[in-house]
Structures are given as structure tokens and as C-alpha cells.
Amino acid sequence: MKISVFSCTSSLIWATLLLSFMCLIRTKISFTKISEVKLFVLFYIFGFIRLLFPIDFTFFAGVLFKDAYSAIIAFLFYNKYRFIRIELSIGSVLIIFIFLISLVRIFLYVYNLHRDSRIFRGCEEYNPQQANRIFKQIREIYPGAKNCPILVYDSISVPITTGLRRKVILLPRTTYSDNELFYILLHEYTHIAKHDLHKKLFTDLFICVFWWIPYKKFLEKDIVQIIEIQCDQKVLKSIPSANKLDYMETLLTCLKRTRNISAGSSGGHLGFSIQEPHNAMVERFHIMQNEEKKPRMALRPAILGVLLFCFSYLYLPQANYEAPMKEDTSTSYTITPENSYLLRENDTYYYMSKKNKDIKVKLSTEHAAALINMGLNVKRK
């Protein structure tokens, strides 16, 4: 088991095909049932694993490719060029460049997280009496729920959950009824209970590392949408069926209060907000209306996905090159004391051929010492 150029190439090809196919499907269709969401989650996980683990197993079967694939591999990795006294291939330079950009993006992401956490510390609490009263109702659904700061942040117009070590629920400077605040805090705390912030963190770091994949923006938005759909389902299971419309009306009320702030803003670089595009909210409402009693993942597509994932680890594309033409050895011969000797002029050694007096090759001290050890005689001039 190892990581090679060809295993990385295979991983990139398979993950790109799978994730691109999934993103293409999502641009054409919308979810209507939670079972469809579960199936897509499975495929997305396969794509992430395939890209994160480019492993060359011993049972791999090599598939040889000529022409274009072999030419690209040779151009990227086999031809060496000198860069500041170091010989590197073009592929190595590209990998170093991608790695450095990824490090910069991760650094900026962590810096923004730290900056946002410091900004939120200065926010005032949202109506402590009302918040505490509503949070007692949340504890009836989540008995182990810990106190979560509920703060007012002037730069947002919709509720937001953010934070990593210190979870924070941010509310805009507005007034909510007890019923509205209950559903808002229930939705936001469900994100915390389901560890959705950690899932978002993984997604953000994945995008930081694989920033060069063409579908990264859509992939990020779709994963956030799936997390929101799953959060809705968790909320609906925790409240009576008769209250479903109240929950949906609360989401609509929050959307109506949305001001023109940056699209898709989460109030920070790690968080969830109710501010989403119109088609995303319509999709969530469709799934909430089409409630399934026992949602099950479609068995056939799931099995097909598992087989395809396993198949991607069975075959490895490898470059195939033509064997070199047979070398002409008619003019070559083995150096022996019978046909060669060394000539020493001052402190410089030269290789001399007894067969061809015109051959005179200057040698380094190390090469001269090696030939002397082979038994070649040394003549002085």
C-alpha cells in the first residue's frame, strides 16, 4: 500500500467524475424526499474519500495508456528542470504551488475564525429573560442542552449559529414573539446538537485544500443545503405534527426580514443562517410537506455507488512507453588495463585509450582513483 503519481492521478479522475456528476444532477433536479438526500450524502462521502485517500493497493491492476496520457505524465513528472539550483519536474512545481496556496487559504480561514470570535464577544445579550424562558423549553427536547449565548449582532438580518469551541446563536436587532423565538432557537440549537458546525468546518477545510476543483462553490452550497434539510427533519421529529406549519411560517418570517447583505453570508466564516436563495427554501419546504413515515435510501443506486467506489480502487491508469531501440554497441568496449591507461600531467589525470590515440578525457580525482583501483596503469608526462 503506497501513494504514487498514478494513484493520485486515478484518485483525481474518479473523484472528479463522481463529484462532477453529482453536481450536474443537482443543477437539474431538486430533492423531493429525504431518502433522496440520504442517497446523495452517501455519494458525496464516496467522492470525498476517493479524493482524500489516493492509495495504491497491492491488488491494483494496471491499465496501460499510450499517446496523450503518457505524454502528459512524461511532461509533468519525468522531464527535470533546474529551479534555483534544484532539479524539479513541472509536476513537482505545480504540486508545491497548489500546496502553498492551500496553506495560505487555511491560514486566512483560521484567522477569520479567530477574528469573528473576538467580534462576537463584544455583542450584547438578547433579552435574557425571554431567552432563558424559551431555552427551558429547548431543554425539554434536548435534556443535556448546555447554555448557549444568545447575542444581538447588528450586521445581520437573520438568525445565525456560529462558533467552534464556544457555540453562539446570533440574532438581528429585532423583536420576536415567544413562538417565533422558540422555533428559531430550536432550529439553531439542532445544528449544535447534530454537530453541523463540525461538518461545515470539514467542508470549508476541504474547499481550502482542494480550491482548484471547478465545482467547489456549488459543492459547498449543496452540502450546506443538505445539512439544512436534515436539520429541518430533526426539528419536525421533535415537535407535534400540528406545529409543522408554525415552524415553516417562522422560517418565512425570518426570510421576509432579510436585508440586502452579502449573498450566502453566515455572519462569519463558520456558521449557518436562514438566509438562502428562493429555490433552496422551496426545496426545503417541499421535503417538509412530503413527509415519509420510514424514509429509506434507494437500495439499487446505493449498491451501484458502493460497487463503483470499490471498482475505482481495482484499476490504476499507468503510462505506457515504447521500448527504446536496440543500442548500437559496435563502437563500445569495456575499459580494462589491456586497452586503457591513465596519463598524469601535474595533478590532473586523463583517460587514454591504447586503441585510439586521439581519445583523451580529463578525469576528476574520484574517477581517476576508481580506475586506478581497477588496475589501470598511471603514466606521467
CSV table of C-alpha atoms in Angstrom, one decimal:
chain,number,residue,atom,x,y,z
A,1,MET,CA,0.0,0.0,0.0
A,2,LYS,CA,1.5,3.3,-1.1
A,3,ILE,CA,0.8,6.7,-2.7
A,4,SER,CA,2.2,7.2,-6.2
A,5,VAL,CA,1.9,9.5,-9.1
A,6,PHE,CA,-0.5,7.1,-10.8
A,7,SER,CA,-2.7,6.5,-7.7
A,8,CYS,CA,-3.0,10.3,-7.3
A,9,THR,CA,-4.0,10.6,-10.9
A,10,SER,CA,-6.5,7.8,-10.5
A,11,SER,CA,-8.0,9.4,-7.4
A,12,LEU,CA,-8.3,12.7,-9.1
A,13,ILE,CA,-10.0,11.2,-12.2
A,14,TRP,CA,-12.5,9.1,-10.2
A,15,ALA,CA,-13.4,11.8,-7.6
A,16,THR,CA,-13.8,14.4,-10.3
A,17,LEU,CA,-16.1,12.2,-12.4
A,18,LEU,CA,-18.2,11.3,-9.4
A,19,LEU,CA,-18.5,14.7,-7.8
A,20,SER,CA,-19.0,16.5,-11.1
A,21,PHE,CA,-21.7,14.0,-12.0
A,22,MET,CA,-23.4,14.6,-8.6
A,23,CYS,CA,-23.2,18.4,-9.0
A,24,LEU,CA,-24.6,18.1,-12.6
A,25,ILE,CA,-27.6,16.1,-11.4
A,26,ARG,CA,-28.3,18.6,-8.6
A,27,THR,CA,-28.4,21.5,-11.1
A,28,LYS,CA,-31.1,19.7,-13.0
A,29,ILE,CA,-33.3,18.2,-10.2
A,30,SER,CA,-34.5,19.1,-6.7
A,31,PHE,CA,-34.9,16.9,-3.7
A,32,THR,CA,-38.5,15.9,-3.0
A,33,LYS,CA,-37.9,13.2,-0.4
A,34,ILE,CA,-35.5,12.8,2.5
A,35,SER,CA,-34.5,9.4,1.1
A,36,GLU,CA,-33.0,11.1,-1.9
A,37,VAL,CA,-31.0,13.3,0.4
A,38,LYS,CA,-29.5,10.3,2.1
A,39,LEU,CA,-28.5,8.8,-1.2
A,40,PHE,CA,-26.7,11.9,-2.3
A,41,VAL,CA,-24.9,12.2,1.1
A,42,LEU,CA,-23.6,8.6,0.5
A,43,PHE,CA,-22.3,9.6,-2.9
A,44,TYR,CA,-20.7,12.8,-1.7
A,45,ILE,CA,-18.9,10.8,1.1
A,46,PHE,CA,-17.6,8.4,-1.6
A,47,GLY,CA,-16.2,11.3,-3.6
A,48,PHE,CA,-14.5,12.9,-0.6
A,49,ILE,CA,-12.9,9.6,0.5
A,50,ARG,CA,-11.7,8.9,-3.0
A,51,LEU,CA,-10.0,12.3,-3.3
A,52,LEU,CA,-8.6,12.3,0.3
A,53,PHE,CA,-7.1,8.8,0.1
A,54,PRO,CA,-5.2,8.3,-3.2
A,55,ILE,CA,-3.8,4.9,-2.2
A,56,ASP,CA,-2.1,2.3,-4.5
A,57,PHE,CA,-3.1,-1.1,-3.1
A,58,THR,CA,-1.1,-4.2,-3.9
A,59,PHE,CA,-4.1,-5.8,-5.6
A,60,PHE,CA,-4.4,-2.9,-8.1
A,61,ALA,CA,-4.4,-4.0,-11.8
A,62,GLY,CA,-2.5,-1.6,-14.0
A,63,VAL,CA,-4.2,-0.3,-17.2
A,64,LEU,CA,-1.7,0.9,-19.7
A,65,PHE,CA,-2.4,4.1,-21.7
A,66,LYS,CA,-0.2,5.4,-24.6
A,67,ASP,CA,-0.1,8.7,-26.5
A,68,ALA,CA,-1.7,11.6,-24.7
A,69,TYR,CA,-1.8,10.2,-21.2
A,70,SER,CA,1.8,9.0,-21.3
A,71,ALA,CA,2.9,12.3,-22.9
A,72,ILE,CA,1.3,14.3,-20.2
A,73,ILE,CA,2.8,12.2,-17.4
A,74,ALA,CA,6.2,12.4,-19.0
A,75,PHE,CA,5.9,16.2,-19.4
A,76,LEU,CA,4.8,16.7,-15.9
A,77,PHE,CA,7.0,14.3,-13.9
A,78,TYR,CA,9.8,12.8,-16.0
A,79,ASN,CA,11.4,15.8,-17.5
A,80,LYS,CA,13.6,17.6,-14.9
A,81,TYR,CA,14.4,21.3,-15.0
A,82,ARG,CA,16.7,23.4,-12.8
A,83,PHE,CA,14.9,25.8,-10.5
A,84,ILE,CA,17.3,27.8,-8.2
A,85,ARG,CA,19.9,25.1,-8.1
A,86,ILE,CA,17.3,22.4,-7.6
A,87,GLU,CA,16.2,20.0,-10.3
A,88,LEU,CA,12.4,19.7,-10.3
A,89,SER,CA,9.8,18.4,-12.7
A,90,ILE,CA,6.9,20.7,-13.8
A,91,GLY,CA,4.5,18.5,-11.9
A,92,SER,CA,6.5,18.9,-8.7
A,93,VAL,CA,6.4,22.7,-9.1
A,94,LEU,CA,2.6,22.6,-9.6
A,95,ILE,CA,2.2,20.5,-6.5
A,96,ILE,CA,4.3,22.8,-4.4
A,97,PHE,CA,2.3,25.8,-5.8
A,98,ILE,CA,-1.0,24.2,-5.0
A,99,PHE,CA,0.2,23.2,-1.6
A,100,LEU,CA,1.3,26.7,-0.7
A,101,ILE,CA,-1.9,28.3,-1.9
A,102,SER,CA,-3.8,25.7,0.2
A,103,LEU,CA,-1.7,26.7,3.3
A,104,VAL,CA,-2.4,30.4,2.7
A,105,ARG,CA,-6.2,29.7,2.4
A,106,ILE,CA,-6.2,27.6,5.6
A,107,PHE,CA,-4.3,30.3,7.4
A,108,LEU,CA,-6.8,33.0,6.3
A,109,TYR,CA,-9.7,30.8,7.2
A,110,VAL,CA,-8.4,30.2,10.8
A,111,TYR,CA,-7.5,33.9,11.1
A,112,ASN,CA,-11.1,34.9,10.1
A,113,LEU,CA,-12.5,32.4,12.6
A,114,HIS,CA,-10.4,33.9,15.4
A,115,ARG,CA,-11.3,37.5,14.3
A,116,ASP,CA,-15.0,36.7,14.2
A,117,SER,CA,-14.9,35.1,17.7
A,118,ARG,CA,-13.4,38.3,19.1
A,119,ILE,CA,-16.0,40.4,17.4
A,120,PHE,CA,-18.9,38.3,18.8
A,121,ARG,CA,-17.5,38.7,22.4
A,122,GLY,CA,-18.5,42.4,22.4
A,123,CYS,CA,-22.1,41.7,21.4
A,124,GLU,CA,-24.9,42.3,24.0
A,125,GLU,CA,-27.3,39.6,25.1
A,126,TYR,CA,-30.7,39.2,23.5
A,127,ASN,CA,-33.5,39.8,26.1
A,128,PRO,CA,-32.1,37.5,28.8
A,129,GLN,CA,-35.5,36.9,30.5
A,130,GLN,CA,-37.2,35.8,27.2
A,131,ALA,CA,-34.2,33.8,26.0
A,132,ASN,CA,-33.9,31.9,29.3
A,133,ARG,CA,-37.6,31.2,29.3
A,134,ILE,CA,-37.6,29.8,25.8
A,135,PHE,CA,-34.3,27.8,26.4
A,136,LYS,CA,-36.1,25.9,29.2
A,137,GLN,CA,-38.5,24.6,26.6
A,138,ILE,CA,-35.5,23.6,24.4
A,139,ARG,CA,-34.1,21.6,27.3
A,140,GLU,CA,-37.3,19.5,27.3
A,141,ILE,CA,-36.4,18.4,23.8
A,142,TYR,CA,-32.6,18.2,24.4
A,143,PRO,CA,-32.3,17.3,28.1
A,144,GLY,CA,-28.5,17.7,28.0
A,145,ALA,CA,-28.5,21.1,26.3
A,146,LYS,CA,-25.9,23.5,27.7
A,147,ASN,CA,-26.5,27.2,28.0
A,148,CYS,CA,-25.6,28.8,24.7
A,149,PRO,CA,-25.0,32.5,24.5
A,150,ILE,CA,-27.8,34.3,22.5
A,151,LEU,CA,-26.4,37.6,21.3
A,152,VAL,CA,-27.5,40.6,19.2
A,153,TYR,CA,-25.4,41.3,16.2
A,154,ASP,CA,-26.3,44.5,14.2
A,155,SER,CA,-24.6,43.4,10.9
A,156,ILE,CA,-27.1,40.5,10.3
A,157,SER,CA,-30.8,40.4,9.5
A,158,VAL,CA,-31.4,36.6,10.1
A,159,PRO,CA,-30.6,34.3,13.0
A,160,ILE,CA,-27.2,32.6,12.7
A,161,THR,CA,-25.4,29.8,14.6
A,162,THR,CA,-21.6,30.0,14.6
A,163,GLY,CA,-18.5,29.2,16.7
A,164,LEU,CA,-16.4,26.1,17.1
A,165,ARG,CA,-15.3,25.7,20.7
A,166,ARG,CA,-17.7,28.3,22.0
A,167,LYS,CA,-21.1,28.0,20.2
A,168,VAL,CA,-23.0,31.2,19.8
A,169,ILE,CA,-26.5,32.0,18.4
A,170,LEU,CA,-26.7,35.4,16.9
A,171,LEU,CA,-29.9,37.3,16.4
A,172,PRO,CA,-30.6,40.5,14.5
A,173,ARG,CA,-31.7,43.6,16.4
A,174,THR,CA,-35.4,42.9,16.2
A,175,THR,CA,-38.2,41.6,18.5
A,176,TYR,CA,-39.6,38.1,18.3
A,177,SER,CA,-42.6,36.6,19.8
A,178,ASP,CA,-42.2,33.6,22.2
A,179,ASN,CA,-43.5,31.3,19.5
A,180,GLU,CA,-41.1,32.6,16.8
A,181,LEU,CA,-38.1,32.6,19.2
A,182,PHE,CA,-38.9,29.0,20.2
A,183,TYR,CA,-38.7,27.7,16.6
A,184,ILE,CA,-35.7,29.9,15.8
A,185,LEU,CA,-33.7,28.7,18.8
A,186,LEU,CA,-34.9,25.1,18.3
A,187,HIS,CA,-33.6,25.2,14.7
A,188,GLU,CA,-30.3,26.8,15.6
A,189,TYR,CA,-29.7,24.5,18.6
A,190,THR,CA,-30.5,21.5,16.5
A,191,HIS,CA,-27.5,22.5,14.4
A,192,ILE,CA,-25.4,22.4,17.5
A,193,ALA,CA,-26.8,19.1,18.7
A,194,LYS,CA,-26.2,17.5,15.3
A,195,HIS,CA,-22.6,18.8,15.3
A,196,ASP,CA,-23.3,20.6,12.0
A,197,LEU,CA,-20.7,23.2,12.7
A,198,HIS,CA,-18.0,20.5,12.6
A,199,LYS,CA,-19.4,19.2,9.3
A,200,LYS,CA,-19.3,22.8,7.9
A,201,LEU,CA,-15.7,23.1,9.2
A,202,PHE,CA,-14.7,19.9,7.4
A,203,THR,CA,-16.4,21.2,4.2
A,204,ASP,CA,-14.6,24.6,4.5
A,205,LEU,CA,-11.2,23.0,5.1
A,206,PHE,CA,-11.8,20.6,2.2
A,207,ILE,CA,-12.5,23.6,-0.1
A,208,CYS,CA,-9.4,25.3,1.2
A,209,VAL,CA,-7.2,22.3,0.3
A,210,PHE,CA,-8.9,21.4,-3.0
A,211,TRP,CA,-9.5,25.0,-4.0
A,212,TRP,CA,-8.6,24.2,-7.6
A,213,ILE,CA,-11.6,21.9,-8.3
A,214,PRO,CA,-14.0,23.6,-10.7
A,215,TYR,CA,-17.2,22.7,-8.9
A,216,LYS,CA,-16.2,23.8,-5.4
A,217,LYS,CA,-18.7,26.7,-5.0
A,218,PHE,CA,-21.7,24.6,-6.0
A,219,LEU,CA,-20.4,21.7,-3.9
A,220,GLU,CA,-20.1,23.8,-0.8
A,221,LYS,CA,-23.6,25.3,-1.3
A,222,ASP,CA,-25.2,21.9,-1.9
A,223,ILE,CA,-23.6,20.4,1.3
A,224,VAL,CA,-24.9,23.3,3.3
A,225,GLN,CA,-28.4,22.8,1.8
A,226,ILE,CA,-28.3,19.1,2.7
A,227,ILE,CA,-27.3,19.9,6.3
A,228,GLU,CA,-30.2,22.4,6.5
A,229,ILE,CA,-32.7,19.8,5.2
A,230,GLN,CA,-31.5,17.3,7.7
A,231,CYS,CA,-31.8,19.9,10.4
A,232,ASP,CA,-35.4,20.6,9.4
A,233,GLN,CA,-36.2,16.9,9.6
A,234,LYS,CA,-34.7,16.7,13.1
A,235,VAL,CA,-36.8,19.7,14.2
A,236,LEU,CA,-40.0,18.3,12.8
A,237,LYS,CA,-39.5,15.0,14.6
A,238,SER,CA,-39.1,16.9,17.9
A,239,ILE,CA,-42.4,18.8,17.6
A,240,PRO,CA,-46.0,17.7,17.2
A,241,SER,CA,-47.2,17.3,13.6
A,242,ALA,CA,-49.8,20.0,14.1
A,243,ASN,CA,-47.0,22.6,14.7
A,244,LYS,CA,-45.2,21.9,11.4
A,245,LEU,CA,-46.9,24.9,9.7
A,246,ASP,CA,-45.9,27.2,12.6
A,247,TYR,CA,-42.3,26.2,12.1
A,248,MET,CA,-42.5,26.8,8.4
A,249,GLU,CA,-44.2,30.2,8.9
A,250,THR,CA,-41.3,31.2,11.3
A,251,LEU,CA,-38.8,30.4,8.6
A,252,LEU,CA,-40.7,32.5,6.1
A,253,THR,CA,-41.0,35.4,8.6
A,254,CYS,CA,-37.2,35.4,9.0
A,255,LEU,CA,-36.7,35.5,5.3
A,256,LYS,CA,-39.0,38.4,4.9
A,257,ARG,CA,-36.9,40.4,7.3
A,258,THR,CA,-33.8,39.7,5.3
A,259,ARG,CA,-31.9,42.8,4.2
A,260,ASN,CA,-29.6,43.1,1.3
A,261,ILE,CA,-26.4,41.8,2.9
A,262,SER,CA,-23.9,39.6,1.1
A,263,ALA,CA,-25.5,36.6,-0.5
A,264,GLY,CA,-25.0,33.4,1.4
A,265,SER,CA,-23.4,35.3,4.4
A,266,SER,CA,-23.3,33.3,7.6
A,267,GLY,CA,-22.2,36.2,9.8
A,268,GLY,CA,-18.8,34.6,9.8
A,269,HIS,CA,-16.7,32.0,8.0
A,270,LEU,CA,-18.2,29.1,10.0
A,271,GLY,CA,-21.9,29.1,10.6
A,272,PHE,CA,-25.5,28.5,9.4
A,273,SER,CA,-28.1,31.1,8.6
A,274,ILE,CA,-31.7,31.1,7.4
A,275,GLN,CA,-30.8,33.5,4.6
A,276,GLU,CA,-30.9,31.2,1.5
A,277,PRO,CA,-31.8,31.6,-2.2
A,278,HIS,CA,-35.5,31.2,-3.0
A,279,ASN,CA,-35.2,27.9,-4.8
A,280,ALA,CA,-33.3,26.4,-1.8
A,281,MET,CA,-36.1,27.3,0.6
A,282,VAL,CA,-38.7,26.0,-1.8
A,283,GLU,CA,-36.8,22.7,-1.9
A,284,ARG,CA,-36.7,22.5,1.9
A,285,PHE,CA,-40.5,23.2,2.1
A,286,HIS,CA,-41.3,20.5,-0.4
A,287,ILE,CA,-39.4,17.9,1.6
A,288,MET,CA,-41.1,19.1,4.8
A,289,GLN,CA,-44.5,18.7,3.2
A,290,ASN,CA,-43.7,15.3,1.6
A,291,GLU,CA,-43.1,13.6,5.0
A,292,GLU,CA,-42.1,10.0,4.7
A,293,LYS,CA,-43.1,7.6,7.5
A,294,LYS,CA,-40.0,5.4,7.2
A,295,PRO,CA,-37.5,7.1,4.8
A,296,ARG,CA,-35.2,4.5,3.3
A,297,MET,CA,-32.3,5.0,0.9
A,298,ALA,CA,-32.9,3.7,-2.6
A,299,LEU,CA,-31.2,0.3,-2.5
A,300,ARG,CA,-30.2,-0.2,-6.1
A,301,PRO,CA,-28.5,3.2,-6.6
A,302,ALA,CA,-26.8,2.8,-3.2
A,303,ILE,CA,-25.4,-0.7,-4.2
A,304,LEU,CA,-24.3,0.7,-7.5
A,305,GLY,CA,-22.5,3.5,-5.8
A,306,VAL,CA,-20.7,1.1,-3.5
A,307,LEU,CA,-19.7,-1.1,-6.4
A,308,LEU,CA,-18.4,1.9,-8.4
A,309,PHE,CA,-16.4,3.1,-5.4
A,310,CYS,CA,-14.8,-0.3,-4.9
A,311,PHE,CA,-14.2,-0.6,-8.7
A,312,SER,CA,-12.3,2.7,-8.6
A,313,TYR,CA,-9.7,1.0,-6.3
A,314,LEU,CA,-9.2,-2.0,-8.5
A,315,TYR,CA,-7.7,-0.5,-11.6
A,316,LEU,CA,-4.9,2.0,-11.9
A,317,PRO,CA,-4.1,4.0,-15.1
A,318,GLN,CA,-0.4,3.8,-16.0
A,319,ALA,CA,1.7,5.4,-18.7
A,320,ASN,CA,3.0,3.1,-21.4
A,321,TYR,CA,6.1,3.9,-23.4
A,322,GLU,CA,7.6,2.2,-26.4
A,323,ALA,CA,10.8,0.2,-25.6
A,324,PRO,CA,13.9,2.0,-26.8
A,325,MET,CA,15.6,0.9,-30.0
A,326,LYS,CA,18.5,-1.6,-29.5
A,327,GLU,CA,21.6,0.3,-28.7
A,328,ASP,CA,24.4,0.1,-31.2
A,329,THR,CA,27.4,-1.4,-29.3
A,330,SER,CA,29.7,-1.9,-32.3
A,331,THR,CA,31.8,1.1,-31.2
A,332,SER,CA,31.7,0.4,-27.5
A,333,TYR,CA,34.1,-1.7,-25.4
A,334,THR,CA,34.9,-2.5,-21.8
A,335,ILE,CA,37.7,-0.5,-20.1
A,336,THR,CA,40.4,-2.8,-19.0
A,337,PRO,CA,44.1,-2.4,-18.1
A,338,GLU,CA,44.9,-4.1,-21.5
A,339,ASN,CA,43.2,-1.4,-23.6
A,340,SER,CA,43.4,1.7,-21.4
A,341,TYR,CA,45.7,3.6,-19.1
A,342,LEU,CA,45.8,6.9,-17.2
A,343,LEU,CA,48.0,9.9,-18.0
A,344,ARG,CA,49.0,12.2,-15.2
A,345,GLU,CA,50.0,15.8,-16.0
A,346,ASN,CA,51.0,17.6,-12.9
A,347,ASP,CA,47.9,16.9,-10.6
A,348,THR,CA,45.5,16.3,-13.5
A,349,TYR,CA,44.5,12.8,-14.7
A,350,TYR,CA,43.4,11.9,-18.2
A,351,TYR,CA,41.9,8.7,-19.6
A,352,MET,CA,43.9,7.4,-22.6
A,353,SER,CA,42.9,4.6,-25.0
A,354,LYS,CA,45.6,2.3,-26.4
A,355,LYS,CA,43.5,1.6,-29.4
A,356,ASN,CA,42.7,5.2,-30.3
A,357,LYS,CA,45.5,7.7,-29.5
A,358,ASP,CA,43.1,10.6,-30.2
A,359,ILE,CA,41.0,9.8,-27.1
A,360,LYS,CA,42.0,11.9,-24.2
A,361,VAL,CA,39.4,12.5,-21.4
A,362,LYS,CA,40.0,14.7,-18.4
A,363,LEU,CA,39.0,12.9,-15.2
A,364,SER,CA,38.1,14.0,-11.7
A,365,THR,CA,40.2,12.8,-8.8
A,366,GLU,CA,37.4,10.4,-7.7
A,367,HIS,CA,37.0,8.8,-11.2
A,368,ALA,CA,40.8,8.5,-11.5
A,369,ALA,CA,41.0,6.8,-8.2
A,370,ALA,CA,38.3,4.3,-9.2
A,371,LEU,CA,40.1,3.4,-12.4
A,372,ILE,CA,43.4,3.0,-10.6
A,373,ASN,CA,41.6,0.6,-8.3
A,374,MET,CA,40.5,-1.3,-11.4
A,375,GLY,CA,44.2,-1.9,-12.2
A,376,LEU,CA,44.8,0.8,-14.8
A,377,ASN,CA,48.4,1.9,-15.0
A,378,VAL,CA,49.4,5.6,-14.5
A,379,LYS,CA,51.9,7.2,-16.8
A,380,ARG,CA,53.5,10.5,-16.0
A,381,LYS,CA,54.2,13.1,-18.7
